[in-house]
mmCIF file with all atom_site columns, N, CA and C in Angstrom:
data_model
loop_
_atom_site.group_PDB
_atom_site.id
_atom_site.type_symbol
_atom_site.label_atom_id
_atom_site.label_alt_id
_atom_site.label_comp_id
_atom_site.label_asym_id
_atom_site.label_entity_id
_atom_site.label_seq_id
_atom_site.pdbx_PDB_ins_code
_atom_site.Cartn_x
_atom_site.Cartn_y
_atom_site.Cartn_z
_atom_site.occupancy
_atom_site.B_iso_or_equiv
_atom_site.pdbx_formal_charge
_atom_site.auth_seq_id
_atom_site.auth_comp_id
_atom_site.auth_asym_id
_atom_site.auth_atom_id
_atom_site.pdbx_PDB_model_num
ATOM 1   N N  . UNK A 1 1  ? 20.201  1.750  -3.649  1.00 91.00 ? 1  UNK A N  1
ATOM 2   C CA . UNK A 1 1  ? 18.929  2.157  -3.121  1.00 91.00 ? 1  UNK A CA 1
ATOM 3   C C  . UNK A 1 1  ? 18.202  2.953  -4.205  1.00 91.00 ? 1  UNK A C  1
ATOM 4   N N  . UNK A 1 2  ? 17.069  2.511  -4.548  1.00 92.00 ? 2  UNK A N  1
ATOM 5   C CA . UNK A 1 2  ? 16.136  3.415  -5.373  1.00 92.00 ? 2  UNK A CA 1
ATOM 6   C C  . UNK A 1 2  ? 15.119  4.301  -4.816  1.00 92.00 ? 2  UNK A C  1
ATOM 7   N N  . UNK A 1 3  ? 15.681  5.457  -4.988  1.00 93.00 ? 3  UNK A N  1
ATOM 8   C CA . UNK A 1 3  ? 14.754  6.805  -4.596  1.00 93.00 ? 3  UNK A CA 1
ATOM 9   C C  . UNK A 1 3  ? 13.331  7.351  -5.479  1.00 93.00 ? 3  UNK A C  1
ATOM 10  N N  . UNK A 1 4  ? 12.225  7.684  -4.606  1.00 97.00 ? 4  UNK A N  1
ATOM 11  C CA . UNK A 1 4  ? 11.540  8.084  -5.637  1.00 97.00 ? 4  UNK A CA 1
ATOM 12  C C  . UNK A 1 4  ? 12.049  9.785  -6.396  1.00 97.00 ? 4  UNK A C  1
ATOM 13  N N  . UNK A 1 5  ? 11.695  9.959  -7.213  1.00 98.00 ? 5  UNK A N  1
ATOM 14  C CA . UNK A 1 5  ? 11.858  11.209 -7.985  1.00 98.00 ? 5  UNK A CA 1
ATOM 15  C C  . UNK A 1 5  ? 11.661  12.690 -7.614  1.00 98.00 ? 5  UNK A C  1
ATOM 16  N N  . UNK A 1 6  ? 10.361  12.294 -6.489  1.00 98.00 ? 6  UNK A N  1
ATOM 17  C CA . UNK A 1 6  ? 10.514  13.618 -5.671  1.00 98.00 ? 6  UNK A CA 1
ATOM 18  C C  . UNK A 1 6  ? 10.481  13.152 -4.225  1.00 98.00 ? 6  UNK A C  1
ATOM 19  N N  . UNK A 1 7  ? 10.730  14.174 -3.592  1.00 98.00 ? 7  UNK A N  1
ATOM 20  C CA . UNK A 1 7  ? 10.628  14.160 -1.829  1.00 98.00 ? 7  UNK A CA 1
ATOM 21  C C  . UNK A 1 7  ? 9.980   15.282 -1.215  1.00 98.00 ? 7  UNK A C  1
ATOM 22  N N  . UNK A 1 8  ? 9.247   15.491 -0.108  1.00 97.00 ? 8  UNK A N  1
ATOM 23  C CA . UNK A 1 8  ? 8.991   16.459 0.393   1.00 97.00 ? 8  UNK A CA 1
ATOM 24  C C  . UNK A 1 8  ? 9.987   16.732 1.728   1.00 97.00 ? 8  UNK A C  1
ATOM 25  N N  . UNK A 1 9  ? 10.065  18.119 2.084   1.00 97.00 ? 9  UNK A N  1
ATOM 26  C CA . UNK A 1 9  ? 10.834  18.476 2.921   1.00 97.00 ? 9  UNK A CA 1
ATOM 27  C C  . UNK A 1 9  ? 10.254  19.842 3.714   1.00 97.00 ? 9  UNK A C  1
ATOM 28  N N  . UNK A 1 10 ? 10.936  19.587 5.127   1.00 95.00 ? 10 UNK A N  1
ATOM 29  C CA . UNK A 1 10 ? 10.762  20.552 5.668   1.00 95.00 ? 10 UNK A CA 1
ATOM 30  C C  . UNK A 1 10 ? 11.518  20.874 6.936   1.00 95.00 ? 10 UNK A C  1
ATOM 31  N N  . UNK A 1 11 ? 11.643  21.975 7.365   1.00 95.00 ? 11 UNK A N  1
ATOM 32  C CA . UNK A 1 11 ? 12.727  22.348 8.100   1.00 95.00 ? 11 UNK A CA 1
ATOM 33  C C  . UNK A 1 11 ? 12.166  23.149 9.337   1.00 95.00 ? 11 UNK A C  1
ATOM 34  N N  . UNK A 1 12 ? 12.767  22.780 10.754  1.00 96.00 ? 12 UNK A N  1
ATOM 35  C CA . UNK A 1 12 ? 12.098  23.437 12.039  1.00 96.00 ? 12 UNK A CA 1
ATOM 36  C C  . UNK A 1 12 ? 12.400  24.981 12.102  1.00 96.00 ? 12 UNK A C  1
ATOM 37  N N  . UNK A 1 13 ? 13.790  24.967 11.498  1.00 96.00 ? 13 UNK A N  1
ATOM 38  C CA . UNK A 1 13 ? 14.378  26.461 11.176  1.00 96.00 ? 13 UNK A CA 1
ATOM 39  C C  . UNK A 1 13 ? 14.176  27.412 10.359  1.00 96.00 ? 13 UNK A C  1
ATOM 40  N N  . UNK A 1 14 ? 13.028  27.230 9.449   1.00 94.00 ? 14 UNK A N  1
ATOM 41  C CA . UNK A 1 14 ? 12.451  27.699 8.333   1.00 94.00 ? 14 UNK A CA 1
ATOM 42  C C  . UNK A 1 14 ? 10.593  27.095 8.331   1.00 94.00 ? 14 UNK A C  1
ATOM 43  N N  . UNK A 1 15 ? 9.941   27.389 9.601   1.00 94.00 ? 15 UNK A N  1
ATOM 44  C CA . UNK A 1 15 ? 8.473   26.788 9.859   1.00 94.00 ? 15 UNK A CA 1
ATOM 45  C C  . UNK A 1 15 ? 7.661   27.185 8.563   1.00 94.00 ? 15 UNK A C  1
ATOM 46  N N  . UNK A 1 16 ? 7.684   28.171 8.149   1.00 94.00 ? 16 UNK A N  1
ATOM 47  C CA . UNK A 1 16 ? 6.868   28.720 7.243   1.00 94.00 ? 16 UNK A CA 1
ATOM 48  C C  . UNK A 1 16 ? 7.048   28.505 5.099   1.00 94.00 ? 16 UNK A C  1
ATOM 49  N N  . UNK A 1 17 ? 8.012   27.608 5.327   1.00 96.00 ? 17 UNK A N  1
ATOM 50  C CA . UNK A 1 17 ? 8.405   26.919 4.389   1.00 96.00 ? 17 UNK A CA 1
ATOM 51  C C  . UNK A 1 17 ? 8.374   25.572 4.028   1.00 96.00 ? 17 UNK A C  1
ATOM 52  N N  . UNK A 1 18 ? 8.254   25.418 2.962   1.00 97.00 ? 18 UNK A N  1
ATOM 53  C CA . UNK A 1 18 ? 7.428   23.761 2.340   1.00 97.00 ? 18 UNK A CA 1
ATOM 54  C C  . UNK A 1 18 ? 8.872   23.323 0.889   1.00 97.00 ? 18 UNK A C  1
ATOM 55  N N  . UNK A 1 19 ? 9.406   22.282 1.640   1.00 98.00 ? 19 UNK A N  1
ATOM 56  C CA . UNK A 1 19 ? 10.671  22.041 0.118   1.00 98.00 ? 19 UNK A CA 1
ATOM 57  C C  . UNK A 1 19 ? 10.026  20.606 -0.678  1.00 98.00 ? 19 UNK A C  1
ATOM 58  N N  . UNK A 1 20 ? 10.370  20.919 -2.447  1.00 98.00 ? 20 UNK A N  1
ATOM 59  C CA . UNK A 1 20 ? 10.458  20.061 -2.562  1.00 98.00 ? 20 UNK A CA 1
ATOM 60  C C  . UNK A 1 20 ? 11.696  19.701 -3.348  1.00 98.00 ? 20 UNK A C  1
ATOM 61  N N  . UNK A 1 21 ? 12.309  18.413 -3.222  1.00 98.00 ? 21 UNK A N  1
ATOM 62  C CA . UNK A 1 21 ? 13.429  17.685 -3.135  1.00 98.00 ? 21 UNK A CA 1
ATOM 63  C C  . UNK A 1 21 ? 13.285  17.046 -4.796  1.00 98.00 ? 21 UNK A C  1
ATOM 64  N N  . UNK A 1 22 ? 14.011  16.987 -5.888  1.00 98.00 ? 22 UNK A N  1
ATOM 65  C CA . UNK A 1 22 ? 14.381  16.752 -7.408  1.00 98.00 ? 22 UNK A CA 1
ATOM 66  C C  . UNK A 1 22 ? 15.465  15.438 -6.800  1.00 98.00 ? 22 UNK A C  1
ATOM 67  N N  . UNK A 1 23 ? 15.692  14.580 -6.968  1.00 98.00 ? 23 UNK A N  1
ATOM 68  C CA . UNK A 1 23 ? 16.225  13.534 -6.375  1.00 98.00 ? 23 UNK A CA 1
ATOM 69  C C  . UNK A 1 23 ? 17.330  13.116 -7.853  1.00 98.00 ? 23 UNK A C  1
ATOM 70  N N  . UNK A 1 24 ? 16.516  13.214 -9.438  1.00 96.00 ? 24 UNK A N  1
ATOM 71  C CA . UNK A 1 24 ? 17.384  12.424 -10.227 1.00 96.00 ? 24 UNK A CA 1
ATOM 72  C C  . UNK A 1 24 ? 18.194  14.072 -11.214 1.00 96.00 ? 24 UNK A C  1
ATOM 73  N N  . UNK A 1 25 ? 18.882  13.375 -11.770 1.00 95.00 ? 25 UNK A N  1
ATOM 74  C CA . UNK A 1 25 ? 19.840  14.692 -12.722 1.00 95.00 ? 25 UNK A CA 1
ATOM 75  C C  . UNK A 1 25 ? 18.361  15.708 -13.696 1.00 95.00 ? 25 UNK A C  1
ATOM 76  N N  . UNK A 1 26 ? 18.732  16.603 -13.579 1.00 95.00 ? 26 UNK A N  1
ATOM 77  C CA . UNK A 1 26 ? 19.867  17.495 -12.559 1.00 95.00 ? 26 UNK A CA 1
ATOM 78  C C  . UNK A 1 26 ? 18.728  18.023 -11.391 1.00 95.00 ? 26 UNK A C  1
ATOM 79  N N  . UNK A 1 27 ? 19.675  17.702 -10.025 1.00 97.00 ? 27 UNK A N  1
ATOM 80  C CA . UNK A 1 27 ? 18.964  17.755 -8.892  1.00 97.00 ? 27 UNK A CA 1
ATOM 81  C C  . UNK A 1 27 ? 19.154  19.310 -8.128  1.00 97.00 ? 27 UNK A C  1
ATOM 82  N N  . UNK A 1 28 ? 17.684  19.240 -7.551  1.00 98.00 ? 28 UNK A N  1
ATOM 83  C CA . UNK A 1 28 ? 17.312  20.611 -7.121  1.00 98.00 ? 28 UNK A CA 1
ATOM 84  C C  . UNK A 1 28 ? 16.377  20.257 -6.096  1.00 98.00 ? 28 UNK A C  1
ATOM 85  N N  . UNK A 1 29 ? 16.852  21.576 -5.198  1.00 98.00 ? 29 UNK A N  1
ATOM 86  C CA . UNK A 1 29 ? 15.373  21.534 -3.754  1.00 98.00 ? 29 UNK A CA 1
ATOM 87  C C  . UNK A 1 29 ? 14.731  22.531 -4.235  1.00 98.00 ? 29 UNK A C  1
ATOM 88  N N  . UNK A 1 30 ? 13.128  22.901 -4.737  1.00 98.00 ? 30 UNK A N  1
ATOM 89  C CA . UNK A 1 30 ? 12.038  23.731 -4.853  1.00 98.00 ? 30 UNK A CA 1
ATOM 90  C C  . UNK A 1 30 ? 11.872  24.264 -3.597  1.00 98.00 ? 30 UNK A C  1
ATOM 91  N N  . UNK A 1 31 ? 12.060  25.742 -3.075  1.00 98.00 ? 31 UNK A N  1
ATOM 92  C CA . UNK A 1 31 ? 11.300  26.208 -2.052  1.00 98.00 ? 31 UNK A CA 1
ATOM 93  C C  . UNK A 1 31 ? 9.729   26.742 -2.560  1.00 98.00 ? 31 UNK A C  1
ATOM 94  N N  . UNK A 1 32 ? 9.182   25.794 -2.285  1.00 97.00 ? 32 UNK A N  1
ATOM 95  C CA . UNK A 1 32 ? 7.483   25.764 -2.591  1.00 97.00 ? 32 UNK A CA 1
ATOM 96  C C  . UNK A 1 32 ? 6.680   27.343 -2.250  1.00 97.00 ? 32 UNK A C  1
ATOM 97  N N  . UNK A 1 33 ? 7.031   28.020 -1.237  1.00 95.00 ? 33 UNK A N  1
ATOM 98  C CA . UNK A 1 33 ? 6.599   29.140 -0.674  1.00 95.00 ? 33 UNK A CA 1
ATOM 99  C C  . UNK A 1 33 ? 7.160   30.218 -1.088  1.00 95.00 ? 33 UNK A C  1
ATOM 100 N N  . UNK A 1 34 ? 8.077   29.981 -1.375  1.00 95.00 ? 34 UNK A N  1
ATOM 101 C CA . UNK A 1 34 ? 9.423   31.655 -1.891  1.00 95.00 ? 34 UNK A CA 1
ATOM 102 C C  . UNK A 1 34 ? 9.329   31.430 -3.614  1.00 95.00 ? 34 UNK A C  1
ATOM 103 N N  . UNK A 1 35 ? 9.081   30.336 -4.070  1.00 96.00 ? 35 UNK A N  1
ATOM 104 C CA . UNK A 1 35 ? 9.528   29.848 -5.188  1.00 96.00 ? 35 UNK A CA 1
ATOM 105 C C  . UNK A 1 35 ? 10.492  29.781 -5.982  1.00 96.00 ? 35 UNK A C  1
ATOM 106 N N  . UNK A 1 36 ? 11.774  29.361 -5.012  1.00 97.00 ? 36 UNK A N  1
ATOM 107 C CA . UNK A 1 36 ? 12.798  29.545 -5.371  1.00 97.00 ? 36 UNK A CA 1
ATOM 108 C C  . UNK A 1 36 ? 13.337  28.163 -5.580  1.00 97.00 ? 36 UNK A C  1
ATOM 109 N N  . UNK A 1 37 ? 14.693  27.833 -6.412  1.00 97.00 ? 37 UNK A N  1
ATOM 110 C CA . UNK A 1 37 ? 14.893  26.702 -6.861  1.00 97.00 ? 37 UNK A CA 1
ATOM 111 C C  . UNK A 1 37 ? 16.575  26.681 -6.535  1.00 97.00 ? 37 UNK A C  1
ATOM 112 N N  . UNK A 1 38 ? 17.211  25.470 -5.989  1.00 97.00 ? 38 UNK A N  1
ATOM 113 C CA . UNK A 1 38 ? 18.919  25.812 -5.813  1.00 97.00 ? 38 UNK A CA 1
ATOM 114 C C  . UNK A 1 38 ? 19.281  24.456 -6.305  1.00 97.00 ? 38 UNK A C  1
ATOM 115 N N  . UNK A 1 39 ? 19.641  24.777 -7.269  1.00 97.00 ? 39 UNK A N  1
ATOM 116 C CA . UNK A 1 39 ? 20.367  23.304 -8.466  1.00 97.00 ? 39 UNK A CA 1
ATOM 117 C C  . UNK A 1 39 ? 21.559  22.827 -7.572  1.00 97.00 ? 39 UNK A C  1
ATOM 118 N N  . UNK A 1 40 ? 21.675  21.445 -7.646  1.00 97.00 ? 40 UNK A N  1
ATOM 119 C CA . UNK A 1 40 ? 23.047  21.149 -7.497  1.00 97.00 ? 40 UNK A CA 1
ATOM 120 C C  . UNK A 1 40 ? 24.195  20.471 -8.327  1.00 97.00 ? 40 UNK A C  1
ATOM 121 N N  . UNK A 1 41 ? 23.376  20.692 -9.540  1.00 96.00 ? 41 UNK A N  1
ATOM 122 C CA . UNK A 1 41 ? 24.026  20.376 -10.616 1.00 96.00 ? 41 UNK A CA 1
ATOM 123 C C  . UNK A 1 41 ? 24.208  21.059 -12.204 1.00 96.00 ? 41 UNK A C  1
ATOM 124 N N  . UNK A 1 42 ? 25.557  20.912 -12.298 1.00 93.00 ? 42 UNK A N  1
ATOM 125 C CA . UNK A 1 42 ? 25.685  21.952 -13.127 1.00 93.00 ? 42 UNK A CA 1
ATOM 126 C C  . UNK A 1 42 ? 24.366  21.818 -14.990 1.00 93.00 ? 42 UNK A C  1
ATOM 127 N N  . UNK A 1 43 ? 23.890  22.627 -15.127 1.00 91.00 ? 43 UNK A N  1
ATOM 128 C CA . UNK A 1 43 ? 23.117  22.348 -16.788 1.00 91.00 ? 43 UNK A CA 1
ATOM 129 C C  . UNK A 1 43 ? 23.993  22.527 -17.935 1.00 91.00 ? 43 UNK A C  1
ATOM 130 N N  . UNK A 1 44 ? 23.830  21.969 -18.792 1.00 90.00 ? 44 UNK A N  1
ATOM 131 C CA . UNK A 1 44 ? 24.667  21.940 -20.081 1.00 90.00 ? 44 UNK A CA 1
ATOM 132 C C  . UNK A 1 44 ? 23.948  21.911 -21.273 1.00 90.00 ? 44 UNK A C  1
ATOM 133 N N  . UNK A 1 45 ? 24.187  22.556 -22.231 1.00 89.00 ? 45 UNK A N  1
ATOM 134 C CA . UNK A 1 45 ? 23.332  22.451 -23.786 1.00 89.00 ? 45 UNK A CA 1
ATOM 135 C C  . UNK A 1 45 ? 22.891  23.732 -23.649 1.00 89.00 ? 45 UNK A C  1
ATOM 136 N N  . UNK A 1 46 ? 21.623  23.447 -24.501 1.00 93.00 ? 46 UNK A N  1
ATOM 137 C CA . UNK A 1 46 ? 20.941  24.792 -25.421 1.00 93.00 ? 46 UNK A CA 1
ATOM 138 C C  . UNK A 1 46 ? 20.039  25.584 -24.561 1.00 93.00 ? 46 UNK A C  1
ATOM 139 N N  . UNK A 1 47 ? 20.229  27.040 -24.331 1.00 92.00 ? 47 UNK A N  1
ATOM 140 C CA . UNK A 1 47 ? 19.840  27.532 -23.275 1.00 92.00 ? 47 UNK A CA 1
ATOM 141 C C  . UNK A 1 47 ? 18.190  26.974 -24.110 1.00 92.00 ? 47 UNK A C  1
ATOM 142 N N  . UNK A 1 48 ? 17.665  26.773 -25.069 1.00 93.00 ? 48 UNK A N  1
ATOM 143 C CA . UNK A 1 48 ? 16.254  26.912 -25.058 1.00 93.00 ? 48 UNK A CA 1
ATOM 144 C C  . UNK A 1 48 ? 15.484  25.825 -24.476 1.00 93.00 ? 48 UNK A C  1
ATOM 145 N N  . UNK A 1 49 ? 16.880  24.311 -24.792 1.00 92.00 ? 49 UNK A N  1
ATOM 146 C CA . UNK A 1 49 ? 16.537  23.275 -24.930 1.00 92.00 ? 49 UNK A CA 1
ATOM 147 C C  . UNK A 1 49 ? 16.517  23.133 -22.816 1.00 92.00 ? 49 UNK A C  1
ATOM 148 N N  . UNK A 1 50 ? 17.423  23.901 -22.292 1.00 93.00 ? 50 UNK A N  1
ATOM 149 C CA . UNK A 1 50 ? 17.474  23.667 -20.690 1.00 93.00 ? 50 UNK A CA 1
ATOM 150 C C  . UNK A 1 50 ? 16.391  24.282 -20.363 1.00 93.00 ? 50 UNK A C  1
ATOM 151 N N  . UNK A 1 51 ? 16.108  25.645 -21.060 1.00 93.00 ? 51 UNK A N  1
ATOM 152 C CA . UNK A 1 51 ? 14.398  26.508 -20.171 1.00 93.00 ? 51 UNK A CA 1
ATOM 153 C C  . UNK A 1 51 ? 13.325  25.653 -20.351 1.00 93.00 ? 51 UNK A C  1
ATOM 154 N N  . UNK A 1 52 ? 13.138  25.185 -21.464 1.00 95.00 ? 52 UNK A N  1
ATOM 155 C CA . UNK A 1 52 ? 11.999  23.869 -21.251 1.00 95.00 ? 52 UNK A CA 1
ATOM 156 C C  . UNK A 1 52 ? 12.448  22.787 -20.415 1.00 95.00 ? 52 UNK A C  1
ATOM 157 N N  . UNK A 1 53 ? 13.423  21.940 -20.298 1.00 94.00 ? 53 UNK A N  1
ATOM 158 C CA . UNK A 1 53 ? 13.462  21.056 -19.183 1.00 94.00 ? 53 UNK A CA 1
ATOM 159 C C  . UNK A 1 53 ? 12.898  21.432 -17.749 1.00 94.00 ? 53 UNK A C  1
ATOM 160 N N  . UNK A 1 54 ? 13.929  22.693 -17.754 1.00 95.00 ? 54 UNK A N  1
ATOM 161 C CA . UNK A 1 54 ? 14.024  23.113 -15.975 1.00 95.00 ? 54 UNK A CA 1
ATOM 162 C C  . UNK A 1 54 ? 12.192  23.637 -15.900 1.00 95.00 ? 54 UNK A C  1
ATOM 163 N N  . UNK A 1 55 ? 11.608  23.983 -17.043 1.00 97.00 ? 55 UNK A N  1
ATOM 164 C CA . UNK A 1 55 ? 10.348  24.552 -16.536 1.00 97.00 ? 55 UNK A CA 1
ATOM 165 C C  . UNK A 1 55 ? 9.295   23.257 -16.358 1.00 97.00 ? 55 UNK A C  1
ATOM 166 N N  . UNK A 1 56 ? 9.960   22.697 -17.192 1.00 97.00 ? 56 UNK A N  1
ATOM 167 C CA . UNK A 1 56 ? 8.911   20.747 -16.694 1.00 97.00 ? 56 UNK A CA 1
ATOM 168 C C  . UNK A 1 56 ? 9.251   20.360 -15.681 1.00 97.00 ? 56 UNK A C  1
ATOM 169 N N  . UNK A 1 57 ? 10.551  20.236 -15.532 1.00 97.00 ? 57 UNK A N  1
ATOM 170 C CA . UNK A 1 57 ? 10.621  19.774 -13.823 1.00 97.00 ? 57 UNK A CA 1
ATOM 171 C C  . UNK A 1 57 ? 10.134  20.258 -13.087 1.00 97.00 ? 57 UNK A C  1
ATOM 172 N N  . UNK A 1 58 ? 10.281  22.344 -12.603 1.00 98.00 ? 58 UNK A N  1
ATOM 173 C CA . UNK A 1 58 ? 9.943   22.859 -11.792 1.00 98.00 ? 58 UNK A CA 1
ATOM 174 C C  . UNK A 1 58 ? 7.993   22.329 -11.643 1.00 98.00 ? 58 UNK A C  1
ATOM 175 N N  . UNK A 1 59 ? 7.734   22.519 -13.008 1.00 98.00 ? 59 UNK A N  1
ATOM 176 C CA . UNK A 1 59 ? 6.381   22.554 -12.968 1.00 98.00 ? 59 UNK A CA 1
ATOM 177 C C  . UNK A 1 59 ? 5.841   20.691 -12.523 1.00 98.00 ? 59 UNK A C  1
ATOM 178 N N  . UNK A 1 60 ? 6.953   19.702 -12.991 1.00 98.00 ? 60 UNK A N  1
ATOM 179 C CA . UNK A 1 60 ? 6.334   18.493 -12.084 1.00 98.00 ? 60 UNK A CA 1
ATOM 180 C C  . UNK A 1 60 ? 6.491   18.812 -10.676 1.00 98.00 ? 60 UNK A C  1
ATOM 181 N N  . UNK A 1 61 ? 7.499   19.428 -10.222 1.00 98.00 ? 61 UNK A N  1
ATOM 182 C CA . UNK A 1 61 ? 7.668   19.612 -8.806  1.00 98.00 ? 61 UNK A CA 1
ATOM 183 C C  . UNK A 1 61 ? 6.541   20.239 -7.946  1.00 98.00 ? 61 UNK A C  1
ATOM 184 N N  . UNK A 1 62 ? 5.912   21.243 -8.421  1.00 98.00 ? 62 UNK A N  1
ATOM 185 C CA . UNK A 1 62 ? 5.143   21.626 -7.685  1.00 98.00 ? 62 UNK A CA 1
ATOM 186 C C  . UNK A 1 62 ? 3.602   21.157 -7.712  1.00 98.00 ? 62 UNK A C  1
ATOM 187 N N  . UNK A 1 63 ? 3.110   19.823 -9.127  1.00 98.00 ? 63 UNK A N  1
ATOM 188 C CA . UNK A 1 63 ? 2.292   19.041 -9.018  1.00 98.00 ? 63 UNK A CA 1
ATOM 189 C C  . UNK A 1 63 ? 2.318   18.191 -8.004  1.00 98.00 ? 63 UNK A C  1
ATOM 190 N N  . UNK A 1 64 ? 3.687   17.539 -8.045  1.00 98.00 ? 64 UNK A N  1
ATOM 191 C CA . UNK A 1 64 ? 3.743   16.547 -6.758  1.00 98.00 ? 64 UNK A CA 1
ATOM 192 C C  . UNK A 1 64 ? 3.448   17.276 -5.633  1.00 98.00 ? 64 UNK A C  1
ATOM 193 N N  . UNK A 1 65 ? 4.078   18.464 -4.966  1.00 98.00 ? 65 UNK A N  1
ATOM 194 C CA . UNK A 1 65 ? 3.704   19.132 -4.212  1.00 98.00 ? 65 UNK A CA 1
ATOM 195 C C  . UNK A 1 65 ? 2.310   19.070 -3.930  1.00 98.00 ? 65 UNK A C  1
ATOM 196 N N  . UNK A 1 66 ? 1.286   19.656 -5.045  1.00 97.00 ? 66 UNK A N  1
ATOM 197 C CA . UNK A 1 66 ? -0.200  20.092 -5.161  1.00 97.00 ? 66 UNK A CA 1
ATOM 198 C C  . UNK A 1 66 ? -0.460  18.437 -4.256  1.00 97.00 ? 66 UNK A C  1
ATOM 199 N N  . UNK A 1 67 ? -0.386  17.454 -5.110  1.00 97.00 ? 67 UNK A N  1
ATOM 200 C CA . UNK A 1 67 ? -0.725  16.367 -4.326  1.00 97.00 ? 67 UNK A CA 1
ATOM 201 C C  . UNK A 1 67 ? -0.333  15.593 -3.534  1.00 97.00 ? 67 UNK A C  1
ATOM 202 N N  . UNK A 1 68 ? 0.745   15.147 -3.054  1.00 96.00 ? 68 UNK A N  1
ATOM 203 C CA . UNK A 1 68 ? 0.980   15.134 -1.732  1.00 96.00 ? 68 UNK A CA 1
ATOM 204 C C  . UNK A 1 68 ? 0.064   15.680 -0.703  1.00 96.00 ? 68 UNK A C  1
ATOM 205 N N  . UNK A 1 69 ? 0.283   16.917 -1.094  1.00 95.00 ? 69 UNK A N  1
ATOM 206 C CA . UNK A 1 69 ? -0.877  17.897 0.104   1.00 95.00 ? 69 UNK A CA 1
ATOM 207 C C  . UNK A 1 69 ? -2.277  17.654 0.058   1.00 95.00 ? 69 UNK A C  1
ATOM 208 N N  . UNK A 1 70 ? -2.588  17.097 -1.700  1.00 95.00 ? 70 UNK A N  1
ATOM 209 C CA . UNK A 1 70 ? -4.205  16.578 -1.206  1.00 95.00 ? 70 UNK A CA 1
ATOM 210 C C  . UNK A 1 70 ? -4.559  15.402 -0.726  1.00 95.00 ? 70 UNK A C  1
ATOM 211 N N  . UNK A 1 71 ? -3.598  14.641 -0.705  1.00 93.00 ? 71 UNK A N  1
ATOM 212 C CA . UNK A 1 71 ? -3.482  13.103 0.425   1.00 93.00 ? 71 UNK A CA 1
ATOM 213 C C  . UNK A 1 71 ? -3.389  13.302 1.649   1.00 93.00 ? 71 UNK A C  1
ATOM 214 N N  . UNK A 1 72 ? -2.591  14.587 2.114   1.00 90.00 ? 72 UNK A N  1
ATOM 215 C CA . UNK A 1 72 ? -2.805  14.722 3.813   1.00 90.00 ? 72 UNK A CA 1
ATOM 216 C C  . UNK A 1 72 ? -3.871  15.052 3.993   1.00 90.00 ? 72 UNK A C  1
ATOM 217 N N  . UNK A 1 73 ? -4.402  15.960 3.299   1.00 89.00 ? 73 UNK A N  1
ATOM 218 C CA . UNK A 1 73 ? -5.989  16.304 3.743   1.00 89.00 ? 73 UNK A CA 1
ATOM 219 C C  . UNK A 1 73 ? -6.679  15.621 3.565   1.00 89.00 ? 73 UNK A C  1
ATOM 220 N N  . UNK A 1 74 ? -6.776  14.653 2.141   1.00 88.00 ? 74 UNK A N  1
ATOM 221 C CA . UNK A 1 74 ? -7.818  13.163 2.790   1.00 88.00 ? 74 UNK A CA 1
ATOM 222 C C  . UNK A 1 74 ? -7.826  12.475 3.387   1.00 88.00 ? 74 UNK A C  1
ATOM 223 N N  . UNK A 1 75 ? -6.105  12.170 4.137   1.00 86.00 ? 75 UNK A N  1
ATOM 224 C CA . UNK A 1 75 ? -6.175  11.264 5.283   1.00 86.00 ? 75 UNK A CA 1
ATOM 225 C C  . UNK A 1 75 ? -6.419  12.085 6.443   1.00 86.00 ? 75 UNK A C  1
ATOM 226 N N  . UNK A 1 76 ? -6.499  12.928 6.813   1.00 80.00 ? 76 UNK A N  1
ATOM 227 C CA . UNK A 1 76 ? -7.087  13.830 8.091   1.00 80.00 ? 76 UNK A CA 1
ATOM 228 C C  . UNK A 1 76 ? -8.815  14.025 8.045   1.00 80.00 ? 76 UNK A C  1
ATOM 229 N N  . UNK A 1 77 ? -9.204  13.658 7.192   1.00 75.00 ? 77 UNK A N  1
ATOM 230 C CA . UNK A 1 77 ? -10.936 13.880 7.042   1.00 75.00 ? 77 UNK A CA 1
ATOM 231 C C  . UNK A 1 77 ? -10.521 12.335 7.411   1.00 75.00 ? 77 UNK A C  1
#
């Protein structure tokens, strides 16, 4: 099965929270609202060479986020 790269998520037990879901290595759920991030995979290499990865991902993550959310609001107008 081929997954897309991100997912959105959300939880009845946590209303006030918005996740987003990192699907390929190394995978992580973004809590969009807290801005918190919980890897589930371990990182390896150069701490300089991982702070730039993890900060591109985080930072694609919360683009997809940005838009996603501006597609619900154009499909609700």
């Amino acid at each position: 099965m081929k997954l897309p790269k991100f997912l959105m998520a959300d939880n009845s037990d946590f209303p006030d929270d918005l996740y987003v879901v990192h699907t390929e290595f190394p995978r992580f759920i973004l809590n969009v609202e807290e801005e918190e991030v919980e890897w589930f995979d371990e990182l390896e290499g150069e701490e300089e060479e991982i702070t730039n990865e993890v900060n591109h991902l985080i930072q694609q993550a919360f683009d997809f986020c940005d838009d996603e959310i501006d597609k619900y609001e154009e499909e609700e107008e």
